Coordinates of C-alpha atoms and ligand atoms in Angstrom, one line a residue:
X1154 CA -27.9 -5.3 27.0
X1155 CA -29.5 -7.9 24.8
X1156 CA -29.5 -10.6 27.5
X1157 CA -31.3 -8.5 30.1
X1158 CA -33.2 -6.4 27.7
X1159 CA -36.9 -6.3 26.9
X1160 CA -38.3 -8.2 24.0
X1161 CA -38.0 -5.0 22.1
X1162 CA -34.3 -4.9 22.5
X1163 CA -34.0 -8.5 21.4
X1164 CA -36.1 -7.9 18.4
X1165 CA -33.9 -4.9 17.5
X1166 CA -30.8 -7.1 17.9
X1167 CA -32.3 -9.7 15.6
X1168 CA -33.1 -7.2 12.9
X1169 CA -29.7 -5.6 13.1
X1170 CA -28.1 -9.0 12.9
X1171 CA -30.2 -9.8 9.9
X1172 CA -29.3 -6.6 8.3
X1173 CA -25.6 -7.3 8.9
X1174 CA -25.9 -10.7 7.4
X1175 CA -27.7 -9.3 4.5
X1176 CA -25.2 -6.6 3.9
X1177 CA -22.4 -9.2 4.1
X1178 CA -24.2 -11.5 1.6
X1179 CA -24.6 -8.6 -0.7
X1180 CA -20.9 -7.6 -0.6
X1181 CA -19.9 -11.3 -0.9
X1182 CA -22.0 -11.6 -4.0
X1183 CA -20.7 -8.4 -5.5
X1184 CA -17.2 -9.5 -4.7
X1185 CA -17.6 -12.8 -6.6
X1186 CA -19.2 -11.0 -9.4
X1187 CA -16.5 -8.3 -9.5
X1188 CA -13.9 -11.0 -9.8
X1189 CA -15.7 -12.7 -12.6
X1190 CA -16.2 -9.4 -14.4
X1191 CA -12.7 -8.1 -13.4
X1192 CA -14.2 -5.0 -12.0
X1193 CA -11.1 -4.1 -10.0
X1194 CA -8.9 -1.1 -10.7
X1195 CA -5.8 0.4 -9.1
X1196 CA -5.2 3.8 -7.7
X1197 CA -1.5 4.7 -7.7
X1198 CA 0.4 6.6 -5.0
X1199 CA 3.9 7.8 -5.5
X1200 CA 6.9 7.2 -3.2
X1201 CA 8.9 10.4 -3.1
X1202 CA 12.6 11.2 -2.3
X1203 CA 12.2 14.0 0.1
X1204 CA 15.6 15.4 -0.7
X1205 CA 15.2 15.7 -4.4
X1206 CA 11.4 15.5 -4.6
X1207 CA 11.6 12.9 -7.3
X1208 CA 9.3 9.9 -7.6
X1209 CA 11.3 6.8 -6.9
X1210 CA 8.4 4.3 -6.8
X1211 CA 4.7 4.0 -7.0
X1212 CA 2.3 1.8 -5.0
X1213 CA -0.8 0.1 -6.6
X1214 CA -3.8 0.2 -4.3
X1215 CA -6.7 -1.9 -5.4
X1216 CA -10.2 -0.5 -5.7
X1217 CA -13.5 -2.3 -6.4
X1218 CA -16.0 -0.8 -8.8
X1219 CA -19.3 -2.2 -7.3
X1220 CA -22.3 -3.1 -9.3
X1221 CA -23.7 0.4 -8.8
X1222 CA -20.5 1.9 -10.2
X1223 CA -19.4 3.1 -6.8
X1224 CA -15.6 2.8 -6.0
X1225 CA -15.0 0.8 -2.8
X1226 CA -11.8 1.0 -0.8
X1227 CA -10.0 -2.2 0.2
X1228 CA -11.1 -2.0 3.8
X1229 CA -14.5 -3.0 2.6
X1230 CA -13.5 -6.2 0.8
X1231 CA -9.8 -7.3 1.4
X1232 CA -10.5 -9.2 4.6
X1233 CA -13.6 -10.8 3.2
X1234 CA -11.8 -11.7 0.0
X1235 CA -9.2 -13.4 2.2
X1236 CA -11.8 -15.3 4.1
X1237 CA -13.6 -16.4 1.0
X1238 CA -10.4 -17.6 -0.6
X1239 CA -10.7 -15.0 -3.4
X1240 CA -7.6 -12.9 -2.5
X1241 CA -5.2 -14.9 -4.7
X1242 CA -7.3 -14.3 -7.8
X1243 CA -7.7 -10.6 -6.8
X1244 CA -3.9 -10.3 -6.5
X1245 CA -3.4 -11.7 -10.0
X1246 CA -6.0 -9.2 -11.3
X1247 CA -4.0 -6.4 -9.7
X1248 CA -0.8 -7.6 -11.4
X1249 CA -2.7 -7.9 -14.7
X1250 CA -3.9 -4.3 -14.3
X1251 CA -0.3 -3.1 -13.7
X1252 CA 1.0 -5.0 -16.7
X1253 CA -1.9 -3.6 -18.9
X1254 CA -1.1 0.0 -17.7
X1255 CA 2.7 -0.2 -17.8
X1256 CA 3.1 2.3 -20.6
X1257 CA 1.0 4.9 -18.8
X1258 CA 2.7 4.1 -15.5
X1259 CA 6.1 4.8 -17.2
X1260 CA 4.8 8.0 -18.8
X1261 CA 3.3 9.3 -15.6
X1262 CA 5.8 8.3 -12.9
X1263 CA 9.0 7.5 -14.9
X1264 CA 10.4 4.3 -16.5
X1265 CA 12.7 3.4 -13.6
X1266 CA 10.3 3.6 -10.6
X1267 CA 9.7 0.6 -8.5
X1268 CA 6.1 -0.7 -8.7
X1269 CA 4.8 -1.8 -5.3
X1270 CA 2.0 -4.3 -4.8
X1271 CA 0.5 -5.4 -1.5
X1272 CA 0.3 -9.1 -0.6
X1273 CA -1.6 -10.3 2.4
X1274 CA 0.6 -11.9 5.1
X1275 CA -1.4 -15.1 4.8
X1276 CA -0.6 -15.3 1.1
X1277 CA 3.1 -14.6 1.7
X1278 CA 3.4 -17.7 3.8
X1279 CA 1.6 -19.9 1.2
X1280 CA 3.9 -21.3 -1.4
X1281 CA 0.9 -22.5 -3.4
X1282 CA 0.1 -18.9 -4.1
X1283 CA 3.6 -17.5 -4.0
X1284 CA 5.3 -19.8 -6.5
X1285 CA 2.9 -19.2 -9.4
X1286 CA 2.8 -15.5 -8.3
X1287 CA 6.6 -15.4 -8.7
X1288 CA 6.3 -17.0 -12.1
X1289 CA 3.7 -14.4 -13.1
X1290 CA 6.0 -11.6 -12.0
X1291 CA 8.8 -13.2 -14.1
X1292 CA 6.4 -13.5 -17.1
X1293 CA 5.8 -9.7 -17.1
X1294 CA 9.4 -9.3 -18.4
X1295 CA 10.2 -6.7 -15.8
X1296 CA 10.2 -8.6 -12.5
X1297 CA 13.0 -6.3 -11.1
X1298 CA 10.6 -3.3 -11.3
X1299 CA 8.4 -4.9 -8.6
X1300 CA 8.4 -4.5 -4.9
X1301 CA 6.1 -6.6 -2.8
X1302 CA 4.7 -5.0 0.4
X1303 CA 3.9 -7.5 3.2
X1304 CA 3.1 -6.7 6.8
X1305 CA 5.3 -7.8 9.7
X1306 CA 3.2 -10.9 10.5
X1307 CA 4.7 -12.6 7.5
X1308 CA 8.1 -12.5 9.1
X1309 CA 7.3 -13.3 12.7
X1310 CA 7.1 -17.0 12.5
X1311 CA 9.3 -19.1 10.3
X1312 CA 7.2 -19.7 7.3
X1313 CA 7.7 -20.8 3.7
X1314 CA 7.9 -17.1 2.8
X1315 CA 11.4 -16.7 4.2
X1316 CA 12.8 -20.1 3.4
X1317 CA 11.4 -20.7 -0.1
X1318 CA 9.9 -17.6 -1.5
X1319 CA 12.4 -14.9 -0.6
X1320 CA 15.2 -16.6 -2.4
X1321 CA 13.1 -16.9 -5.6
X1322 CA 12.2 -13.2 -5.4
X1323 CA 15.9 -12.3 -4.8
X1324 CA 16.9 -14.2 -7.9
X1325 CA 14.2 -12.3 -10.0
X1326 CA 15.2 -9.0 -8.5
X1327 CA 11.8 -8.5 -6.9
X1328 CA 12.1 -6.4 -3.8
X1329 CA 10.4 -6.8 -0.4
X1330 CA 9.0 -4.1 1.8
X1331 CA 7.7 -4.5 5.3
X1332 CA 4.4 -2.6 5.4
X1333 CA 2.9 -0.8 8.4
X1334 CA 6.1 -1.3 10.4
X1335 CA 5.9 -0.8 14.1
X1336 CA 2.4 -1.9 14.8
X1337 CA 2.8 -5.6 14.3
X1338 CA 4.3 -8.2 16.5
X1339 CA 7.8 -8.7 15.2
X1340 CA 10.4 -8.9 17.8
X1341 CA 13.8 -7.3 17.2
X1342 CA 15.4 -10.7 16.9
X1343 CA 12.8 -11.8 14.3
X1344 CA 13.8 -8.7 12.4
X1345 CA 17.5 -9.6 12.4
X1346 CA 16.6 -12.6 10.2
X1347 CA 14.6 -10.6 7.7
X1348 CA 16.1 -9.8 4.4
X1349 CA 13.8 -7.0 3.2
X1350 CA 14.8 -4.1 1.1
X1351 CA 12.5 -1.5 2.6
X1352 CA 10.8 -0.7 5.9
X1353 CA 7.6 1.4 5.7
X1354 CA 7.0 3.2 9.0
X1355 CA 3.3 3.0 9.9
X1356 CA 1.3 6.1 9.5
X1357 CA 0.5 6.2 13.2
X1358 CA 4.1 7.2 14.0
X1359 CA 4.2 9.8 11.2
X1360 CA 1.0 11.7 12.1
X1361 CA 2.1 14.9 14.0
X1362 CA 5.6 13.5 14.4
X1363 CA 6.9 17.1 14.9
X1364 CA 4.8 17.3 18.1
X1365 CA 5.3 13.8 19.5
X1366 CA 8.5 13.0 21.3
X1367 CA 7.6 9.4 21.8
X1368 CA 7.1 8.8 18.1
X1369 CA 10.3 10.7 17.4
X1370 CA 12.1 8.3 19.7
X1371 CA 10.6 5.3 17.9
X1372 CA 11.5 6.8 14.6
X1373 CA 15.2 7.2 15.7
X1374 CA 15.2 3.5 16.8
X1375 CA 13.8 2.3 13.5
X1376 CA 16.2 4.5 11.7
X1377 CA 19.3 3.0 13.3
X1378 CA 17.9 -0.5 13.1
X1379 CA 17.3 -0.2 9.4
X1380 CA 20.7 1.3 8.9
X1381 CA 22.3 -1.6 10.7
X1382 CA 20.3 -4.1 8.6
X1383 CA 20.8 -2.3 5.3
X1384 CA 17.1 -1.5 4.7
X1385 CA 15.7 1.7 3.1
X1386 CA 13.2 3.5 5.3
X1387 CA 10.1 5.2 4.0
X1388 CA 7.5 7.1 6.0
X1389 CA 3.9 6.4 5.2
X1390 CA 0.9 8.7 5.7
X1391 CA 2.8 12.0 5.4
X1392 CA 0.0 14.6 5.4
X1393 CA 1.5 17.9 6.4
X1394 CA 4.3 20.3 5.6
X1395 CA 5.3 20.2 9.3
X1396 CA 5.7 16.5 9.3
X1397 CA 7.9 16.7 6.2
X1398 CA 9.9 19.5 7.7
X1399 CA 10.5 17.4 10.8
X1400 CA 11.7 14.4 8.7
X1401 CA 14.0 16.6 6.7
X1402 CA 15.5 18.4 9.7
X1403 CA 15.7 15.8 12.4
X1404 CA 16.1 12.5 10.6
X1405 CA 18.0 10.8 7.8
X1406 CA 14.8 9.3 6.4
X1407 CA 15.0 9.8 2.7
X1408 CA 11.6 8.6 1.4
X1409 CA 8.0 9.4 2.1
X1410 CA 4.5 8.7 0.8
X1411 CA 1.3 10.3 1.8
X1412 CA -1.6 12.7 1.0
X1413 CA 0.9 15.6 1.3
X1414 CA 2.4 14.6 -2.1
X1415 CA -0.6 12.8 -3.6
X1416 CA -3.6 10.7 -2.7
X1417 CA -3.8 7.4 -4.5
X1418 CA -5.1 8.4 -8.0
X1419 CA -6.3 6.6 -11.0
X1420 CA -4.0 6.9 -14.0
X1421 CA -6.7 8.3 -16.2
X1422 CA -7.2 11.2 -13.8
X1423 CA -3.4 11.8 -13.7
X1424 CA -3.4 11.9 -17.4
X1425 CA -6.1 14.7 -17.4
X1426 CA -4.0 16.7 -15.0
X1427 CA -0.4 16.0 -15.6
X1428 CA 1.9 17.2 -12.8
X1429 CA 4.5 19.8 -13.7
X1430 CA 7.9 19.8 -12.2
X1431 CA 8.2 23.6 -11.7
X1432 CA 4.8 23.8 -10.1
X1433 CA 5.7 20.9 -7.9
X1434 CA 8.8 22.6 -6.5
X1435 CA 6.9 25.8 -5.9
X1436 CA 4.1 24.0 -4.2
X1437 CA 6.3 21.8 -2.1
X1438 CA 7.9 24.9 -0.7
X1439 CA 4.8 26.9 0.0
X1440 CA 1.6 25.0 0.3
X1441 CA 0.1 21.6 1.0
X1442 CA -0.9 19.3 -1.8
X1443 CA -4.4 19.6 -3.3
X1444 CA -6.6 16.6 -3.3
X1445 CA -5.9 14.2 -6.2
X1446 CA -3.4 16.5 -7.6
X1447 CA 0.2 15.4 -7.5
X1448 CA 2.7 18.0 -6.5
X1449 CA 5.9 16.1 -7.0
X1450 CA 8.2 15.9 -9.9
X1451 CA 9.1 12.9 -11.9
X1452 CA 12.7 12.0 -12.3
X1453 CA 13.7 13.7 -15.5
X1454 CA 10.8 16.1 -15.3
X1455 CA 7.9 16.6 -17.7
X1456 CA 8.0 17.7 -21.2
Ligands
C2E2611 P1 -1.3 0.0 2.9 O1 -0.6 -0.9 2.0 O2 -0.6 0.3 4.2 O3 -1.6 1.3 2.1 C1 -1.7 2.6 2.7 C2 -3.1 3.1 2.9 O4 -3.1 4.3 3.5 C3 -3.9 3.2 1.7 O5 -5.3 3.0 2.0 C4 -3.7 4.7 1.3 O6 -4.7 5.2 0.5 C5 -3.7 5.3 2.7 N1 -2.9 6.5 2.7 C6 -1.8 6.9 2.0 N2 -1.4 8.1 2.4 C7 -2.2 8.5 3.4 C8 -2.2 9.7 4.2 O7 -1.4 10.6 4.0 N3 -3.1 9.8 5.1 C9 -4.1 8.8 5.3 N4 -5.0 9.0 6.2 N5 -4.1 7.6 4.6 C10 -3.1 7.5 3.6 P2 -6.2 2.1 1.0 O8 -5.9 2.3 -0.4 O9 -7.6 2.2 1.5 O10 -5.6 0.6 1.4 C11 -5.7 0.1 2.6 C12 -5.0 -1.2 2.8 O11 -5.6 -2.2 1.9 C13 -3.6 -1.1 2.3 O12 -2.8 -0.6 3.3 C14 -3.3 -2.6 2.1 O13 -3.0 -3.2 3.3 C15 -4.6 -3.1 1.6 N6 -4.5 -3.3 0.1 C16 -4.6 -2.3 -0.9 N7 -4.5 -2.9 -2.1 C17 -4.3 -4.2 -1.9 C18 -4.0 -5.3 -2.7 O14 -4.0 -5.2 -4.0 N8 -3.9 -6.5 -2.1 C19 -3.9 -6.7 -0.8 N9 -3.8 -7.9 -0.3 N10 -4.1 -5.7 0.1 C20 -4.3 -4.4 -0.5
MG2612 MG1 1.2 -1.0 1.2
MG2613 MG1 1.1 0.6 4.9
MG2614 MG1 -1.8 0.3 6.2

């Protein structure tokens, strides 16, 4: 349209490109500033055992508080942070945030839950990031509480991740989860070499699973695969009671995560509205979760 278009169209194109470049510069600037000022925070989303409704883990999902105080989701800055070489620093900030909040995490979700962090596939294959990161995990004093979520790409080609980093993590007791499983490029034979602890089935397979025979077939395949390879399966993006009911009735999948149980929530907000076990059970049986309101129970229950 631009090539054959009138001058008007070309002019429009220029301005919109300028606008885009400007917007990018703005976010780049605020990203650098945010790192300097440590303006990142984490929302936490529980992983729930769908048989007992207990929280077995919690995932930290980074957020950026921009210079106007608006909370930005990772989709607006993770790729850019990776491009600009800022992702490693950001990851260390996330870890620092977890360490700082560990008492509140324990109080809210339980003292034995795993704590998951996301690491970009590019970082996973880079020993220059991963070695010091492993040391930082060890320095927390509770490395065995951690689970690192990496997408399939990190496993497809032989990288330093599998040869050098995984053994270090193993020794520390740090667990590995394959995030967004099923939409990446890993072949079955590549999977056979992976020594991960958890497979997270991508949300696209969980959405309306009760109505989609093809997704059901894929789920069954992933299930038997993970069984054979000794990995735990967790469904991500569970939003409805129907989806939960399907998983419970038709699969052996034991764990799930999604808006149905809780949206990712700031610890301060959870503190204001502490979940109650009895309420959780009632609500699980009868109605979908409210926004930002956890409806699960913590192992051991609430006092
Ligand atoms: P992810 O690790 O696969 O996390 C799941 C994403 O799905 C989160 O989006 C979460 O808020 C969202 N989600 C959870 N349950 C539901 C549901 O029931 N329905 C729907 N529609 N969405 C649900 P979020 O927080 O925006 O994060 C997006 C991605 O950003 C993450 O995907 C992860 O890849 C990346 N990310 C988040 N935090 C970090 C981080 O600290 N470091 C790195 N490298 N990446 C991160
Ligand atoms: Mg994740
Ligand atoms: Mg995921
Ligand atoms: Mg995802």
